[in-house]
Tab-separated table of N, CA and C in Angstrom:
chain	number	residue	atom	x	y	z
G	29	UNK	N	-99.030	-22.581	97.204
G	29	UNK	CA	-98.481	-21.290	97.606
G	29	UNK	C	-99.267	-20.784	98.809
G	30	UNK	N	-98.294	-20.396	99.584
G	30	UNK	CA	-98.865	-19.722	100.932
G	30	UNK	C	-98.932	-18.764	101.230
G	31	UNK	N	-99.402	-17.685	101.322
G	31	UNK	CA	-99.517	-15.925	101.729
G	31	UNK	C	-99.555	-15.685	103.371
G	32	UNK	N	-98.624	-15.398	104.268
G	32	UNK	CA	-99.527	-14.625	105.453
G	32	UNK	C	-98.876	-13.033	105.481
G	33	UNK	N	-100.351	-12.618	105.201
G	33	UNK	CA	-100.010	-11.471	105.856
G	33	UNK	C	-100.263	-10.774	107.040
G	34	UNK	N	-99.333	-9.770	107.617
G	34	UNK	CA	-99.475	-9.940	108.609
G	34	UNK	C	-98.786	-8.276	109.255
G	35	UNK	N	-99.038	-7.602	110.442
G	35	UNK	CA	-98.874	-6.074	110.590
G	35	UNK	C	-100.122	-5.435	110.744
G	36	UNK	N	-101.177	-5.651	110.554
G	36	UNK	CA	-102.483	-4.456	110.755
G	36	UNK	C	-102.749	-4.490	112.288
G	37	UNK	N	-103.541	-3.266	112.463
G	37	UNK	CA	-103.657	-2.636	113.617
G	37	UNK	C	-104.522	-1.254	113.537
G	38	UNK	N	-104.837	-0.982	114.841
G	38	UNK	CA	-105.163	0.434	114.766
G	38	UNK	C	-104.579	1.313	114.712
G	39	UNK	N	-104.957	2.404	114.074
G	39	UNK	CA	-103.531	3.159	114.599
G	39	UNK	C	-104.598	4.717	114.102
G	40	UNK	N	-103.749	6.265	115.085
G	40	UNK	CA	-104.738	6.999	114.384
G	40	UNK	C	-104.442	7.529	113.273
G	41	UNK	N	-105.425	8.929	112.844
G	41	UNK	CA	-104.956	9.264	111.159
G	41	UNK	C	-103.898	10.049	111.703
G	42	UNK	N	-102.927	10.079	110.007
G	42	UNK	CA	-101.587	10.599	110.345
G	42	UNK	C	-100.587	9.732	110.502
G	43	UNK	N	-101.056	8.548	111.259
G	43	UNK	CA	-99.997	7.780	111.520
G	43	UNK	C	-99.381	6.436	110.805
G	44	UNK	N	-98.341	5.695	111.221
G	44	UNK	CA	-97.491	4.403	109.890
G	44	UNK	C	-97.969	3.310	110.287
G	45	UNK	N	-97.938	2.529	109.751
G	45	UNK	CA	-97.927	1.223	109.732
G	45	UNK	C	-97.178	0.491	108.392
G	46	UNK	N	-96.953	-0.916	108.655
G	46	UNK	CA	-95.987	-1.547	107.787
G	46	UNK	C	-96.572	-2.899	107.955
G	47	UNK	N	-96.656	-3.186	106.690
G	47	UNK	CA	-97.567	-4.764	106.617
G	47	UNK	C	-96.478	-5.408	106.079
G	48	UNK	N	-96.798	-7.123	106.407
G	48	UNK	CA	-95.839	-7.907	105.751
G	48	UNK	C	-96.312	-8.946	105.617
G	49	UNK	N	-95.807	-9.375	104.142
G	49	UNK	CA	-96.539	-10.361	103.304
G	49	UNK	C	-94.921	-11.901	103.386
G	50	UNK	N	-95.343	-12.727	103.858
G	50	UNK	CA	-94.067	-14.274	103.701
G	50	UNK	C	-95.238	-14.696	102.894
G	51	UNK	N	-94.218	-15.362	101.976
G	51	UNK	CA	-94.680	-16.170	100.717
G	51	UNK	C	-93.515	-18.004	101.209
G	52	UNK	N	-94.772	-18.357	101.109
G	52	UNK	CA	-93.830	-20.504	101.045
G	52	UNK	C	-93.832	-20.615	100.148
G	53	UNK	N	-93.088	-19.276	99.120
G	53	UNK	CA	-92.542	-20.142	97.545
G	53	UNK	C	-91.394	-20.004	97.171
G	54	UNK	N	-90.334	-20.660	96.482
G	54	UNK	CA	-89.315	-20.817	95.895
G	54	UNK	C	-89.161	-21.190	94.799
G	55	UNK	N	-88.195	-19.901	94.089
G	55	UNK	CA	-87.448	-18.602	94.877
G	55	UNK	C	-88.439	-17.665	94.457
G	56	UNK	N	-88.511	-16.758	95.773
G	56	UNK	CA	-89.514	-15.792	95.528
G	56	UNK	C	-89.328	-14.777	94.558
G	57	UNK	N	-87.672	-14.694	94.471
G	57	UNK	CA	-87.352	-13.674	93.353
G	57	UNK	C	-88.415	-13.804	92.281
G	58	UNK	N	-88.768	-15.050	91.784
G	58	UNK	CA	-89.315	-15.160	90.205
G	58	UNK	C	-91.328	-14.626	90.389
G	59	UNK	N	-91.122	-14.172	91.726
G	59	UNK	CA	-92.519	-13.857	91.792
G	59	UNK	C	-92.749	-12.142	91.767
G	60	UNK	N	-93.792	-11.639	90.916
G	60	UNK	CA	-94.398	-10.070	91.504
G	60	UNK	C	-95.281	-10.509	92.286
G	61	UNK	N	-95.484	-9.010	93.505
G	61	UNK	CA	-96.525	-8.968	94.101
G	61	UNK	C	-97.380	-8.177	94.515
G	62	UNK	N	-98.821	-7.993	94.937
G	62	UNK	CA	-99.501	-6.753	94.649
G	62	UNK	C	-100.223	-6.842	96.260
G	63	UNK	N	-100.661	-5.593	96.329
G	63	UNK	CA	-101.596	-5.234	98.022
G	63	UNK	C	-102.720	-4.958	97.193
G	64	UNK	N	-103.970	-5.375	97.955
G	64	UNK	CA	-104.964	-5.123	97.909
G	64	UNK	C	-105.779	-4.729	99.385
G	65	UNK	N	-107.043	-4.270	99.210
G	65	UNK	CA	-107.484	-3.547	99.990
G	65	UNK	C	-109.032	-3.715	100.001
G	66	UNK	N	-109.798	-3.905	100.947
G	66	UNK	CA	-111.516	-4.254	100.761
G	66	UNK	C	-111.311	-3.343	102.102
G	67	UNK	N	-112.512	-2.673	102.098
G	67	UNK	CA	-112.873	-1.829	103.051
G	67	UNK	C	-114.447	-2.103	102.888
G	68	UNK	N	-115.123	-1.831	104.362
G	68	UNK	CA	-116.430	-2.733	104.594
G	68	UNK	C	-117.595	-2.087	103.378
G	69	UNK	N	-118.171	-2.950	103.052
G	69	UNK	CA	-118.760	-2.542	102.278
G	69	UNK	C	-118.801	-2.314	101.085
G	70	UNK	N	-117.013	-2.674	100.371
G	70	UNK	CA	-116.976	-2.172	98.825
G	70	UNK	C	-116.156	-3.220	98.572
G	71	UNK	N	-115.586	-2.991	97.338
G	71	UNK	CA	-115.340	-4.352	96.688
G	71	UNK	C	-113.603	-4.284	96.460
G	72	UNK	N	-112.981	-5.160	96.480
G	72	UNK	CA	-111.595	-5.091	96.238
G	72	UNK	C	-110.814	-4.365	95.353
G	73	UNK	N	-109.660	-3.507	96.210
G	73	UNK	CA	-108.878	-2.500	95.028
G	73	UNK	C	-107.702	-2.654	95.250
G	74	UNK	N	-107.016	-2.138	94.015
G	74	UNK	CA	-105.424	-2.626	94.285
G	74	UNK	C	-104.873	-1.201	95.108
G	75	UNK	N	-103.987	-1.639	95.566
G	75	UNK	CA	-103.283	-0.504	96.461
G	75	UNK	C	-102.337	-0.559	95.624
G	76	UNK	N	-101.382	-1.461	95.674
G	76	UNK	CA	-100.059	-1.712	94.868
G	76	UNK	C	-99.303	-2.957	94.403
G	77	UNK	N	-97.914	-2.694	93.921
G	77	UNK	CA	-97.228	-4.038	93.243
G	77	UNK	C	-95.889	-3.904	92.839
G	78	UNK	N	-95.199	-4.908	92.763
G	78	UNK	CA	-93.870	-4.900	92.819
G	78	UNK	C	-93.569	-6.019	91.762
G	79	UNK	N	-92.610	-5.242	90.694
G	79	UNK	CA	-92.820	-6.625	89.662
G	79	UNK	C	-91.942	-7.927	90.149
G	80	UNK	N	-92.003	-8.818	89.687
G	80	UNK	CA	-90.890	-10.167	90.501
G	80	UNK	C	-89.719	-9.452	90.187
G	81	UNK	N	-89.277	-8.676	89.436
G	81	UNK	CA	-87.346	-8.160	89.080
G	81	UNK	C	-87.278	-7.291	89.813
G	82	UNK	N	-88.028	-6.304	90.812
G	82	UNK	CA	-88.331	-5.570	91.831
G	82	UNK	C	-88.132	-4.568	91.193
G	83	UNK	N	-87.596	-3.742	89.848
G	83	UNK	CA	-87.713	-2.778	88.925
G	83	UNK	C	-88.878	-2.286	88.746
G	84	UNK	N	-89.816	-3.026	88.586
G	84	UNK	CA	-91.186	-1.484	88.663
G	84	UNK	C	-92.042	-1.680	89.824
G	85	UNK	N	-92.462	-0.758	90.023
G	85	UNK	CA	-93.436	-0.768	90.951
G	85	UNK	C	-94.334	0.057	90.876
G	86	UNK	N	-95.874	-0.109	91.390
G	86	UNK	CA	-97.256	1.037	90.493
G	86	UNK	C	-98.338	0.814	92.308
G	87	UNK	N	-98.802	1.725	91.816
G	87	UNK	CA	-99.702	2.379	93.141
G	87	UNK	C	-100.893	3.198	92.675
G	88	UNK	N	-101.873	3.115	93.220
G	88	UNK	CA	-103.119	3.638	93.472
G	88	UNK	C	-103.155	4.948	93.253
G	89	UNK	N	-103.671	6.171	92.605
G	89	UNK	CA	-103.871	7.139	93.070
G	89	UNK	C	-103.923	7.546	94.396
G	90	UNK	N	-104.884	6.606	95.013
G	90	UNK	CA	-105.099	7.285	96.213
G	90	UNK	C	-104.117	7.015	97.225
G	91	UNK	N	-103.646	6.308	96.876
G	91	UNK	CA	-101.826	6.242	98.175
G	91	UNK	C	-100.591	6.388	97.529
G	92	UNK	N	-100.489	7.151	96.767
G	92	UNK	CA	-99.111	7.508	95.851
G	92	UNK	C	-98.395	8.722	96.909
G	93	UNK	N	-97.523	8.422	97.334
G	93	UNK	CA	-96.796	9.338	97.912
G	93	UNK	C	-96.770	9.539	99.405
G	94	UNK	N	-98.024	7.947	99.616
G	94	UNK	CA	-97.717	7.982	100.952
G	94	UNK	C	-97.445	6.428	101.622
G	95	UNK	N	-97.912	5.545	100.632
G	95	UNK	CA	-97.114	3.825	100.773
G	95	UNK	C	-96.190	3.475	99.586
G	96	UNK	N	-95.885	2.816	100.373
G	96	UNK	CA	-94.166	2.073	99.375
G	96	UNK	C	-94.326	0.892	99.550
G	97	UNK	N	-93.905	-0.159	98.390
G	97	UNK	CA	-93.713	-1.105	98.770
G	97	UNK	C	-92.201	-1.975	98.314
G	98	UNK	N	-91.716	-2.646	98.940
G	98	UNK	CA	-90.377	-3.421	98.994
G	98	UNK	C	-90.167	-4.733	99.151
G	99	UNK	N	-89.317	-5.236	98.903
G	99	UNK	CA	-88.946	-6.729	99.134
G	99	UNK	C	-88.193	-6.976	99.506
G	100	UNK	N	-87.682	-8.290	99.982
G	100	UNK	CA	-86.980	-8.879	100.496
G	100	UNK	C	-86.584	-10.486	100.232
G	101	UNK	N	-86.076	-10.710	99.071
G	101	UNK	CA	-86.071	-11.957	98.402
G	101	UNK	C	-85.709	-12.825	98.990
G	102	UNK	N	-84.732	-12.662	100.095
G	102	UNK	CA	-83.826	-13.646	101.060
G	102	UNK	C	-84.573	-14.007	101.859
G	103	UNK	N	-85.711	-12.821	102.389
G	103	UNK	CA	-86.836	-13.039	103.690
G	103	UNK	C	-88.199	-13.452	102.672
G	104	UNK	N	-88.025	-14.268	101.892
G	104	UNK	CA	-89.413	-14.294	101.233
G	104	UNK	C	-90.943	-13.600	101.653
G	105	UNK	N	-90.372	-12.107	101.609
G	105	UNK	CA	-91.406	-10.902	102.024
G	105	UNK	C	-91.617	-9.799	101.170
G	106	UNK	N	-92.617	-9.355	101.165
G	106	UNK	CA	-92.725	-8.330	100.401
G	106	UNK	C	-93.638	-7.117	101.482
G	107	UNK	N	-93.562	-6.069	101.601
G	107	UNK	CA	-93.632	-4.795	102.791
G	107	UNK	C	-94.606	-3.853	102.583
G	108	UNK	N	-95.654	-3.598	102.573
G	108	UNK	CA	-96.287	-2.393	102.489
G	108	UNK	C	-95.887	-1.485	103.606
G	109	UNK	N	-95.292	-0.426	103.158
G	109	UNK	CA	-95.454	0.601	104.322
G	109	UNK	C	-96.641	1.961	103.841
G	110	UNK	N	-97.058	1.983	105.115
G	110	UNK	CA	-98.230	3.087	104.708
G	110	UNK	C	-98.063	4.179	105.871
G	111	UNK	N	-97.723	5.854	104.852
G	111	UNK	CA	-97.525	7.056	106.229
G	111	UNK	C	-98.787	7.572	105.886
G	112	UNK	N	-98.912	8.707	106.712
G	112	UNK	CA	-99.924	9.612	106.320
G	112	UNK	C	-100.996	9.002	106.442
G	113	UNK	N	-101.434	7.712	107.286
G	113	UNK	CA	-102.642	7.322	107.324
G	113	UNK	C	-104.278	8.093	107.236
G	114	UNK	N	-105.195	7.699	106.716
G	114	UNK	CA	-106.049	8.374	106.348
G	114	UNK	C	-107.675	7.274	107.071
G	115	UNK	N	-108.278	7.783	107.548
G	115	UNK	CA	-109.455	7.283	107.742
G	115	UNK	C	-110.352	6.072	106.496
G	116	UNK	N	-110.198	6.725	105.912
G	116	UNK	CA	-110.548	6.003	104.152
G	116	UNK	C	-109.435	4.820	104.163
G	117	UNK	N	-108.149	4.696	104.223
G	117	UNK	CA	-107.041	3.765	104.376
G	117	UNK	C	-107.862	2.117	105.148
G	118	UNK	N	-108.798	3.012	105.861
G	118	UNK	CA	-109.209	1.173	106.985
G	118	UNK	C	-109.696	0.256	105.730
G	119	UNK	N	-109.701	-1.057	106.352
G	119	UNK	CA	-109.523	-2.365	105.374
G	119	UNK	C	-108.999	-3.327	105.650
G	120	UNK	N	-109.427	-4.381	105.607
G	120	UNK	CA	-108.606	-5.321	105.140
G	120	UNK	C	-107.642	-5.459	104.475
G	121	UNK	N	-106.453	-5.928	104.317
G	121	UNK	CA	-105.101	-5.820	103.323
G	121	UNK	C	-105.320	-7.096	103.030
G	122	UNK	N	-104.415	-7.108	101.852
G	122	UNK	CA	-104.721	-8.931	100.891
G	122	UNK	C	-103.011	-8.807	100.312
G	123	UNK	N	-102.480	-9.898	100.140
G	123	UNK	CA	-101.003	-9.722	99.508
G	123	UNK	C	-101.746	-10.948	98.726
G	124	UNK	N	-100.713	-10.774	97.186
G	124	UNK	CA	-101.033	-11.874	96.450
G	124	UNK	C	-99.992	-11.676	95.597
G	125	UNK	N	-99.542	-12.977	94.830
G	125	UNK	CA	-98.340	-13.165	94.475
G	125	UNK	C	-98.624	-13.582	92.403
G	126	UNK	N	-97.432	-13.683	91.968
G	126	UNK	CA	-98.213	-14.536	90.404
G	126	UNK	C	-96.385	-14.535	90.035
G	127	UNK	N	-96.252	-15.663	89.467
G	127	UNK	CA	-94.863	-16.045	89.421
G	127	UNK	C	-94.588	-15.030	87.978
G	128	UNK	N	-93.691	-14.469	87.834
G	128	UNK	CA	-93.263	-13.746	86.409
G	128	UNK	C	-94.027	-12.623	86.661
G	129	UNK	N	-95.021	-12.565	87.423
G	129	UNK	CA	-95.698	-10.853	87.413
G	129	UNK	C	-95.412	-9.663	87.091
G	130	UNK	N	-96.095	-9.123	86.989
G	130	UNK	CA	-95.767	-7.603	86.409
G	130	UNK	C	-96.460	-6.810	88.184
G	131	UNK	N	-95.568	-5.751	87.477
G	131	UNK	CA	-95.992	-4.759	89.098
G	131	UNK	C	-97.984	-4.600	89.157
G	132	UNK	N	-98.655	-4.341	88.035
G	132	UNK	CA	-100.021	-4.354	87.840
G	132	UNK	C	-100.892	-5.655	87.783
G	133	UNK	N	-100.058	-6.837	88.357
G	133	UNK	CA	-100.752	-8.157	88.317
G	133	UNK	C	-101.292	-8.514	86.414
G	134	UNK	N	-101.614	-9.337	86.394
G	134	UNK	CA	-102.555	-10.482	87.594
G	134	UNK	C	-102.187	-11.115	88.615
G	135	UNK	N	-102.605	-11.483	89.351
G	135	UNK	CA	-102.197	-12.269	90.717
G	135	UNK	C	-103.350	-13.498	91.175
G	136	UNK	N	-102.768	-14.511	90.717
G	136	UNK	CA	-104.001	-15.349	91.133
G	136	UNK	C	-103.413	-16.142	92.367
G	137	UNK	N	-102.249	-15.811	93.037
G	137	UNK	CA	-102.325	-16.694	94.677
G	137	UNK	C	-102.306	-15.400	95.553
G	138	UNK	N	-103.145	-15.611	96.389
G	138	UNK	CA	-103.959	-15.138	97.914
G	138	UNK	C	-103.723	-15.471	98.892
G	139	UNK	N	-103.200	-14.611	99.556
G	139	UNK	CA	-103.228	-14.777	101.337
G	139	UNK	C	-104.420	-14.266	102.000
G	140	UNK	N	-104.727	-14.751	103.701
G	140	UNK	CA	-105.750	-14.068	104.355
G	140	UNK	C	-105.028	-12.779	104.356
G	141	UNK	N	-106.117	-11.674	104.865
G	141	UNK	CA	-105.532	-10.423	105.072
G	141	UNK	C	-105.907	-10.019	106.507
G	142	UNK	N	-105.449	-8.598	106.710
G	142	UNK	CA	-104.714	-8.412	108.112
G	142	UNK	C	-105.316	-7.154	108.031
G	143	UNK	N	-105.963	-6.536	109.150
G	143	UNK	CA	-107.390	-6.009	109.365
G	143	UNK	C	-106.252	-4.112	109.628
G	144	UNK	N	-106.670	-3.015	109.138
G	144	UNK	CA	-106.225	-2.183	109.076
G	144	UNK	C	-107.261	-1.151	109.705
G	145	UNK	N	-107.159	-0.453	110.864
G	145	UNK	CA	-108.153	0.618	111.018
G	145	UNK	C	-107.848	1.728	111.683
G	146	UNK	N	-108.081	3.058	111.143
G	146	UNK	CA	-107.341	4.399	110.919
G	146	UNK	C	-108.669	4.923	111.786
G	147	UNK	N	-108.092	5.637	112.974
G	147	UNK	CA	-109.389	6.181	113.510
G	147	UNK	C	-108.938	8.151	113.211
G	148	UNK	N	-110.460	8.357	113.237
G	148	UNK	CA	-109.976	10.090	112.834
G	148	UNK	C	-109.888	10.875	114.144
């Protein structure tokens, strides 16, 4: 299984960005998938997740109401969009996949991640 993700950038606070995760698996339908997040210095947290039936989906406290995430089964992708960017938001992003998943993982396949930084 292959992950790229891919979309980070600078951007300032306040403002969107939209990450995107291609998966080389088939059919992606039968997969959930979750965002994660390392920011320098601390240790990996989930942002969010999308179960493989695309019916639930769960999020972080700390970005509820301001990222979404979506799919695209045909585009073997799955989308973080993030508004309201926040300084705290910078990070690394991680997409990871787990066939039958639930929106809260586990997720044991990994992509590199795609460098996110929110200036204030």
């Amino acid at each position: 299984v292959q992950l790229q993700a891919s979309g980070g950038g600078l951007v300032e606070a306040g403002g969107s960005l939209t990450l995107s995760c291609t998966a080389s698996i088939q059919p992606f339908s039968q997969y959930g998938a979750g965002w994660f997040r390392q920011a320098p210095g601390k240790g990996r947290e989930f942002v969010g997740g999308v179960s493989w039936s695309g019916s639930a989906t769960n999020y972080a406290d700390s970005v509820k109401g301001r990222f979404a995430i979506s799919r695209d089964n045909a585009e073997n992708t799955v989308y973080l969009q993030m508004h309201s960017l926040r300084p705290e938001d910078t990070g690394v992003y991680y997409c990871a996949t787990e066939k039958y998943g639930a929106s809260t993982g586990p997720f044991r396949n990994w992509g590199k991640g795609t460098q996110v930084t929110v200036s204030s």
